């Protein structure tokens, strides 16, 4: 190869090589669980009998376990020079939502990522080792499951679906909702309920079941775009983004910030690899907050990868990837380049980040809730006023009626 051609090649591909071979300092992966059975069959479901399925409702299937095992092997290959093959709690921390299918997915993934070697072998011929997976009840989890109760978030969601945009969507889908309700036997009146049914039908098709004729008329084409839109609704506005993903991004930024510190005296408590096992909604919410969600239903094992890297001059930048197929695709955080400088990354996502104490305050702040409920109180006041007015008219009419019974007007009194 001529030196001139080599120079040109390095000039063109240099930035790509720098990104892929830069000094990696920390990795955070967030993935959806593997394939599962339907959470609950619809009333007229021909496959609603448990005997059709290899696992109970909403549970991970053998294919789901295998997919995550292979994803763990992919992590091992990608980070072979970064993550030691010998397991240590100093290197990796794993957290899952408190759901069987996500816990089992994390276990399957770790089996592929850390097969026991050397001193990790504890039972000959058994290529698996126990690795801690941390979790808390969903109703207490505002970071990963994002299901800790938040009244303000619920109020904002209710107001969102009362906007002209979503009212029009309900109007457009009136006939589709009625059709799905009639033939499925379940109530379908909104995007979430449509997506729930769409997901069940999709699972049945993926398992080679023949869905009913009525379903084939609307699945997937007529249902798919609305199911995909459903995944964007939970973080449709900046306020919804903050309340739904703010605690996660607060922890992510705090973790990366600790990793950038020159004096890493607490590195023992700051592993280089964080793994989060979650759901399709988690993937959609995080992508949407970053301004990178292209409407779709995140597939099984869909994974967001955050990589914190160092520049030769000692600075830091972040790469984000989305892996929903064989190879990860670069993700551009809105307002930043792919090689997003750490300070810019921190500034952009810091807008949405919420520490748990502030999240709790915003969720329970009665002044904020009162502002959100202002329309309700205005309506209540208007109704109360109308009731009082009607009551007044009725009382006045009765009073005049009683007067007319006791008093007779004189002939010329009309002009008095």
Coordinates of C-alpha atoms in Angstrom, one line a residue, residues 8-416:
X8 CA -5.5 9.4 2.9
X9 CA -7.1 6.3 4.5
X10 CA -6.0 7.3 8.0
X11 CA -7.3 10.9 7.4
X12 CA -10.7 9.6 6.4
X13 CA -11.1 6.8 8.9
X14 CA -9.0 8.2 11.7
X15 CA -11.9 9.6 13.7
X16 CA -13.8 6.3 13.4
X17 CA -10.7 4.3 14.6
X18 CA -10.2 6.8 17.4
X19 CA -13.8 6.3 18.6
X20 CA -13.7 2.5 18.4
X21 CA -10.2 2.2 20.0
X22 CA -10.2 5.2 22.4
X23 CA -9.5 4.6 26.1
X24 CA -12.6 3.2 27.6
X25 CA -13.2 4.2 31.2
X26 CA -16.8 3.1 32.0
X27 CA -19.7 1.3 30.4
X28 CA -23.4 1.3 31.3
X29 CA -25.8 -1.1 29.5
X30 CA -29.6 -1.0 29.7
X31 CA -31.5 -3.8 28.0
X32 CA -34.9 -5.2 27.6
X33 CA -35.6 -8.8 28.9
X34 CA -35.7 -11.7 26.5
X35 CA -38.7 -13.3 24.8
X36 CA -41.7 -14.0 27.0
X37 CA -45.1 -15.5 27.0
X38 CA -48.2 -13.1 26.9
X39 CA -48.7 -11.4 30.2
X40 CA -52.4 -12.1 30.0
X41 CA -54.4 -13.6 27.0
X42 CA -57.4 -11.6 25.7
X43 CA -60.9 -13.0 26.5
X44 CA -61.5 -14.6 23.0
X45 CA -57.8 -15.7 22.6
X46 CA -57.8 -19.2 21.0
X47 CA -54.4 -19.7 22.7
X48 CA -55.5 -18.5 26.1
X49 CA -55.1 -21.9 27.6
X50 CA -51.8 -22.3 29.5
X51 CA -51.2 -25.7 27.8
X52 CA -50.2 -23.9 24.6
X53 CA -47.2 -22.3 26.2
X54 CA -43.9 -23.6 27.6
X55 CA -43.9 -21.1 30.5
X56 CA -46.4 -19.4 32.6
X57 CA -47.9 -16.0 31.7
X58 CA -45.4 -13.2 31.4
X59 CA -42.4 -15.5 32.0
X60 CA -39.2 -15.8 30.1
X61 CA -39.1 -18.5 27.5
X62 CA -36.2 -20.7 26.6
X63 CA -35.6 -18.6 23.5
X64 CA -35.5 -15.5 25.7
X65 CA -32.9 -17.1 27.9
X66 CA -30.8 -18.1 24.9
X67 CA -31.0 -14.6 23.4
X68 CA -29.7 -13.1 26.6
X69 CA -27.0 -15.7 26.9
X70 CA -25.8 -14.8 23.4
X71 CA -26.0 -11.1 24.3
X72 CA -23.8 -11.7 27.3
X73 CA -21.3 -13.5 25.0
X74 CA -21.4 -10.4 22.7
X75 CA -20.6 -8.2 25.7
X76 CA -17.7 -10.5 26.5
X77 CA -16.3 -10.2 23.0
X78 CA -16.8 -6.5 22.7
X79 CA -15.2 -5.7 26.1
X80 CA -12.7 -8.5 26.2
X81 CA -9.8 -5.9 26.8
X82 CA -11.8 -3.9 29.3
X83 CA -13.7 -6.3 31.5
X84 CA -11.6 -9.1 33.1
X85 CA -12.7 -12.7 32.6
X86 CA -12.4 -13.4 36.3
X87 CA -15.5 -12.0 38.0
X88 CA -15.1 -9.3 40.7
X89 CA -17.7 -7.1 42.4
X90 CA -15.1 -4.3 41.9
X91 CA -15.7 -4.5 38.1
X92 CA -19.4 -5.0 37.6
X93 CA -22.7 -4.1 39.3
X94 CA -26.0 -5.6 38.1
X95 CA -29.4 -4.2 38.8
X96 CA -32.8 -5.5 37.6
X97 CA -36.4 -4.5 38.0
X98 CA -38.2 -6.7 40.5
X99 CA -39.8 -8.9 37.8
X100 CA -39.1 -12.6 37.2
X101 CA -38.4 -12.2 33.4
X102 CA -35.9 -9.3 34.0
X103 CA -34.2 -11.1 36.8
X104 CA -33.9 -14.3 34.7
X105 CA -32.7 -12.3 31.7
X106 CA -29.9 -10.8 33.8
X107 CA -28.9 -14.2 35.0
X108 CA -28.9 -15.6 31.5
X109 CA -26.8 -12.7 30.3
X110 CA -24.2 -13.0 33.0
X111 CA -23.9 -16.7 32.2
X112 CA -22.6 -15.7 28.8
X113 CA -20.6 -12.7 30.1
X114 CA -18.8 -14.5 32.9
X115 CA -18.5 -18.2 32.4
X116 CA -16.3 -19.5 35.2
X117 CA -12.6 -19.8 34.4
X118 CA -9.5 -20.5 36.5
X119 CA -10.3 -19.6 40.1
X120 CA -14.0 -19.0 39.3
X121 CA -14.6 -22.7 38.6
X122 CA -16.4 -24.1 41.6
X123 CA -18.0 -27.3 40.1
X124 CA -16.2 -29.1 37.4
X125 CA -18.1 -29.4 34.1
X126 CA -20.7 -26.8 35.2
X127 CA -20.0 -23.6 33.2
X128 CA -22.0 -21.2 35.4
X129 CA -21.3 -19.2 38.5
X130 CA -23.6 -17.1 40.8
X131 CA -23.3 -13.4 40.4
X132 CA -25.2 -10.9 42.6
X133 CA -28.2 -9.1 41.0
X134 CA -29.7 -6.2 42.9
X135 CA -33.3 -5.2 42.9
X136 CA -36.0 -3.3 44.9
X137 CA -39.8 -3.6 44.8
X138 CA -41.3 -1.8 41.7
X139 CA -43.5 0.4 43.8
X140 CA -40.3 1.8 45.5
X141 CA -38.3 2.0 42.3
X142 CA -38.2 5.4 40.7
X143 CA -34.8 4.8 38.9
X144 CA -35.2 1.7 36.8
X145 CA -38.7 0.3 37.0
X146 CA -40.0 4.0 37.2
X147 CA -43.1 2.7 38.9
X148 CA -42.9 4.4 42.2
X149 CA -46.2 6.3 42.6
X150 CA -46.0 10.0 41.4
X151 CA -49.3 11.9 41.5
X152 CA -47.9 14.8 39.6
X153 CA -46.9 12.5 36.8
X154 CA -50.3 10.9 36.7
X155 CA -51.9 14.3 36.5
X156 CA -49.7 15.4 33.6
X157 CA -50.5 12.2 31.7
X158 CA -54.2 12.8 32.2
X159 CA -53.8 16.3 30.9
X160 CA -51.7 15.1 27.9
X161 CA -54.5 12.8 26.7
X162 CA -57.0 15.7 27.0
X163 CA -55.0 17.8 24.5
X164 CA -56.4 18.3 21.0
X165 CA -53.6 16.2 19.5
X166 CA -54.5 13.0 21.5
X167 CA -58.3 13.7 21.4
X168 CA -58.0 13.7 17.6
X169 CA -56.1 10.4 17.7
X170 CA -58.9 8.9 19.8
X171 CA -61.4 10.2 17.2
X172 CA -59.4 8.8 14.3
X173 CA -59.2 5.4 16.0
X174 CA -62.8 5.2 17.2
X175 CA -63.7 2.5 14.7
X176 CA -60.5 0.6 15.2
X177 CA -61.0 0.6 19.0
X178 CA -64.6 -0.6 18.6
X179 CA -63.5 -3.3 16.2
X180 CA -60.8 -4.6 18.6
X181 CA -63.0 -4.4 21.6
X182 CA -65.8 -6.4 19.8
X183 CA -63.6 -9.2 18.6
X184 CA -61.0 -9.5 21.3
X185 CA -63.5 -9.3 24.1
X186 CA -61.3 -6.8 25.9
X187 CA -61.8 -3.1 26.4
X188 CA -59.7 -1.0 23.9
X189 CA -60.3 2.7 24.2
X190 CA -56.7 4.1 24.1
X191 CA -53.2 3.6 22.7
X192 CA -51.9 1.7 25.8
X193 CA -54.7 -0.9 25.5
X194 CA -54.2 -1.2 21.8
X195 CA -50.4 -1.8 22.3
X196 CA -51.1 -4.4 24.9
X197 CA -53.3 -6.4 22.5
X198 CA -50.8 -5.8 19.6
X199 CA -48.0 -7.2 21.8
X200 CA -50.0 -10.4 22.5
X201 CA -50.8 -10.9 18.9
X202 CA -47.2 -10.3 18.0
X203 CA -46.0 -12.9 20.5
X204 CA -48.4 -15.5 19.1
X205 CA -47.2 -14.9 15.5
X206 CA -43.6 -15.2 16.7
X207 CA -44.5 -18.5 18.2
X208 CA -46.0 -19.7 14.9
X209 CA -49.6 -19.6 16.0
X210 CA -52.2 -18.7 13.4
X211 CA -54.1 -15.7 14.8
X212 CA -57.9 -15.3 14.1
X213 CA -59.2 -13.9 10.8
X214 CA -60.5 -10.8 12.5
X215 CA -57.0 -10.1 13.9
X216 CA -55.3 -10.6 10.5
X217 CA -57.4 -7.8 9.1
X218 CA -55.8 -5.2 11.4
X219 CA -52.5 -6.9 12.5
X220 CA -49.9 -5.7 12.1
X221 CA -50.4 -2.9 9.6
X222 CA -53.3 -1.0 11.1
X223 CA -52.2 -1.5 14.7
X224 CA -48.5 -1.1 14.4
X225 CA -48.1 2.7 14.1
X226 CA -50.4 3.4 17.1
X227 CA -48.6 0.7 19.1
X228 CA -45.3 2.4 18.3
X229 CA -46.7 5.9 19.2
X230 CA -47.8 4.5 22.6
X231 CA -44.1 4.0 23.6
X232 CA -43.5 7.8 23.1
X233 CA -46.4 9.0 25.3
X234 CA -44.8 8.3 28.6
X235 CA -42.1 10.9 28.0
X236 CA -44.0 13.1 25.5
X237 CA -43.1 16.4 27.2
X238 CA -40.1 17.7 29.1
X239 CA -41.9 17.5 32.4
X240 CA -42.9 13.9 31.7
X241 CA -39.3 13.1 30.7
X242 CA -38.0 14.5 34.0
X243 CA -40.4 12.6 36.2
X244 CA -40.1 9.3 34.3
X245 CA -36.3 9.2 33.5
X246 CA -34.9 12.0 35.7
X247 CA -33.7 9.7 38.5
X248 CA -32.0 7.3 36.1
X249 CA -30.1 10.1 34.3
X250 CA -29.2 11.6 37.6
X251 CA -27.5 8.4 38.7
X252 CA -25.9 7.9 35.3
X253 CA -24.4 11.4 35.3
X254 CA -23.2 11.0 38.9
X255 CA -21.6 7.7 38.1
X256 CA -19.8 9.0 35.0
X257 CA -18.7 12.1 36.9
X258 CA -17.1 10.0 39.6
X259 CA -15.3 8.0 36.9
X260 CA -13.9 11.2 35.5
X261 CA -12.3 12.4 38.7
X262 CA -8.5 12.4 38.8
X263 CA -8.3 11.2 42.3
X264 CA -10.4 8.0 42.3
X265 CA -10.0 7.1 46.0
X266 CA -13.5 5.6 45.9
X267 CA -12.9 3.5 42.8
X268 CA -13.4 0.3 44.9
X269 CA -17.1 1.4 45.1
X270 CA -17.3 2.5 41.5
X271 CA -17.2 -0.5 39.2
X272 CA -16.3 0.1 35.6
X273 CA -19.4 -1.7 34.2
X274 CA -23.0 -1.2 35.2
X275 CA -25.7 -3.5 33.9
X276 CA -29.5 -2.8 34.1
X277 CA -32.1 -5.3 33.2
X278 CA -35.5 -3.7 32.4
X279 CA -38.3 -3.4 29.9
X280 CA -39.3 -2.1 26.4
X281 CA -40.8 1.0 28.1
X282 CA -37.4 1.6 29.8
X283 CA -35.6 1.6 26.4
X284 CA -38.2 3.8 24.8
X285 CA -38.3 6.3 27.6
X286 CA -34.5 6.7 27.8
X287 CA -34.1 7.1 24.0
X288 CA -37.0 9.6 23.9
X289 CA -35.5 11.7 26.7
X290 CA -32.2 11.8 24.7
X291 CA -34.1 13.0 21.6
X292 CA -33.2 9.8 19.8
X293 CA -36.4 7.7 19.8
X294 CA -37.6 6.7 16.3
X295 CA -41.1 5.4 16.9
X296 CA -41.0 1.6 17.2
X297 CA -41.7 -1.2 19.6
X298 CA -38.3 -2.0 21.2
X299 CA -37.7 -5.7 20.5
X300 CA -36.5 -8.4 23.0
X301 CA -32.9 -7.8 24.2
X302 CA -32.9 -4.2 22.8
X303 CA -29.9 -2.6 24.4
X304 CA -28.7 1.0 25.0
X305 CA -25.0 1.3 25.6
X306 CA -23.3 4.3 27.2
X307 CA -19.5 4.4 26.9
X308 CA -17.4 6.9 28.7
X309 CA -14.1 7.4 27.0
X310 CA -10.9 9.5 27.4
X311 CA -9.2 11.7 24.9
X312 CA -5.4 11.7 24.5
X313 CA -5.4 15.2 26.2
X314 CA -7.1 13.8 29.3
X315 CA -10.7 15.0 28.5
X316 CA -13.7 12.8 28.4
X317 CA -16.5 12.1 25.9
X318 CA -19.5 9.8 25.7
X319 CA -20.6 7.4 23.0
X320 CA -24.1 6.1 22.9
X321 CA -25.2 3.0 20.9
X322 CA -28.5 1.3 20.4
X323 CA -28.4 -2.4 19.7
X324 CA -31.7 -3.8 18.5
X325 CA -30.2 -6.1 15.8
X326 CA -26.9 -7.8 15.1
X327 CA -24.8 -4.7 15.4
X328 CA -25.1 -1.6 17.5
X329 CA -26.0 1.7 15.8
X330 CA -24.6 5.1 16.9
X331 CA -27.0 7.3 18.8
X332 CA -26.8 11.1 18.7
X333 CA -28.0 12.7 21.8
X334 CA -30.1 15.8 20.7
X335 CA -27.8 18.8 20.7
X336 CA -24.5 16.9 20.6
X337 CA -22.2 15.0 18.3
X338 CA -21.8 11.3 18.5
X339 CA -18.5 11.8 20.3
X340 CA -20.3 13.9 22.8
X341 CA -17.9 15.9 25.1
X342 CA -18.6 15.0 28.7
X343 CA -19.5 18.6 29.7
X344 CA -22.0 18.9 26.9
X345 CA -23.5 15.4 27.7
X346 CA -23.8 16.4 31.3
X347 CA -25.3 19.8 30.5
X348 CA -27.9 18.3 28.0
X349 CA -29.1 15.4 30.1
X350 CA -28.6 17.4 33.4
X351 CA -31.7 19.4 32.4
X352 CA -33.8 16.2 32.9
X353 CA -31.8 14.7 35.8
X354 CA -33.6 14.6 39.2
X355 CA -32.1 13.4 42.5
X356 CA -34.5 11.2 44.3
X357 CA -35.2 13.7 47.1
X358 CA -36.2 16.4 44.5
X359 CA -38.2 13.8 42.5
X360 CA -40.1 12.9 45.7
X361 CA -40.7 16.6 46.3
X362 CA -42.0 17.3 42.8
X363 CA -44.2 14.3 42.9
X364 CA -45.8 15.3 46.3
X365 CA -45.6 19.1 46.1
X366 CA -49.2 20.2 46.8
X367 CA -48.6 23.6 45.3
X368 CA -47.5 22.1 42.0
X369 CA -50.4 19.6 42.1
X370 CA -52.7 22.5 42.8
X371 CA -51.5 24.2 39.6
X372 CA -51.9 21.0 37.6
X373 CA -55.5 20.7 39.0
X374 CA -56.4 24.4 38.4
X375 CA -58.6 23.5 35.5
X376 CA -60.5 21.0 37.7
X377 CA -61.1 23.6 40.4
X378 CA -62.2 26.2 37.8
X379 CA -64.7 23.6 36.4
X380 CA -65.8 22.7 39.9
X381 CA -66.3 26.4 40.7
X382 CA -68.3 26.9 37.5
X383 CA -70.5 23.9 38.3
X384 CA -71.0 25.0 41.9
X385 CA -71.9 28.5 40.7
X386 CA -74.4 27.1 38.2
X387 CA -76.0 24.9 40.9
X388 CA -76.3 27.8 43.3
X389 CA -77.8 30.0 40.6
X390 CA -80.4 27.3 39.7
X391 CA -81.1 26.8 43.4
X392 CA -81.6 30.6 43.8
X393 CA -84.0 30.7 40.9
X394 CA -86.0 27.8 42.3
X395 CA -86.2 29.4 45.7
X396 CA -87.2 32.8 44.3
X397 CA -89.9 31.2 42.2
X398 CA -91.3 29.4 45.2
X399 CA -91.2 32.6 47.2
X400 CA -93.1 34.5 44.6
X401 CA -95.6 31.7 44.3
X402 CA -96.3 32.0 48.0
X403 CA -96.7 35.8 47.8
X404 CA -99.2 35.5 45.0
X405 CA -101.3 33.2 47.2
X406 CA -101.5 35.7 50.0
X407 CA -101.6 39.0 48.2
X408 CA -104.0 40.4 45.6
X409 CA -102.9 43.4 43.6
X410 CA -105.3 46.4 43.6
X411 CA -106.5 47.7 40.2
X412 CA -104.2 50.8 40.1
X413 CA -101.3 49.4 42.0
X414 CA -99.6 48.4 38.8
X415 CA -98.7 52.1 38.2
X416 CA -97.7 52.9 41.8

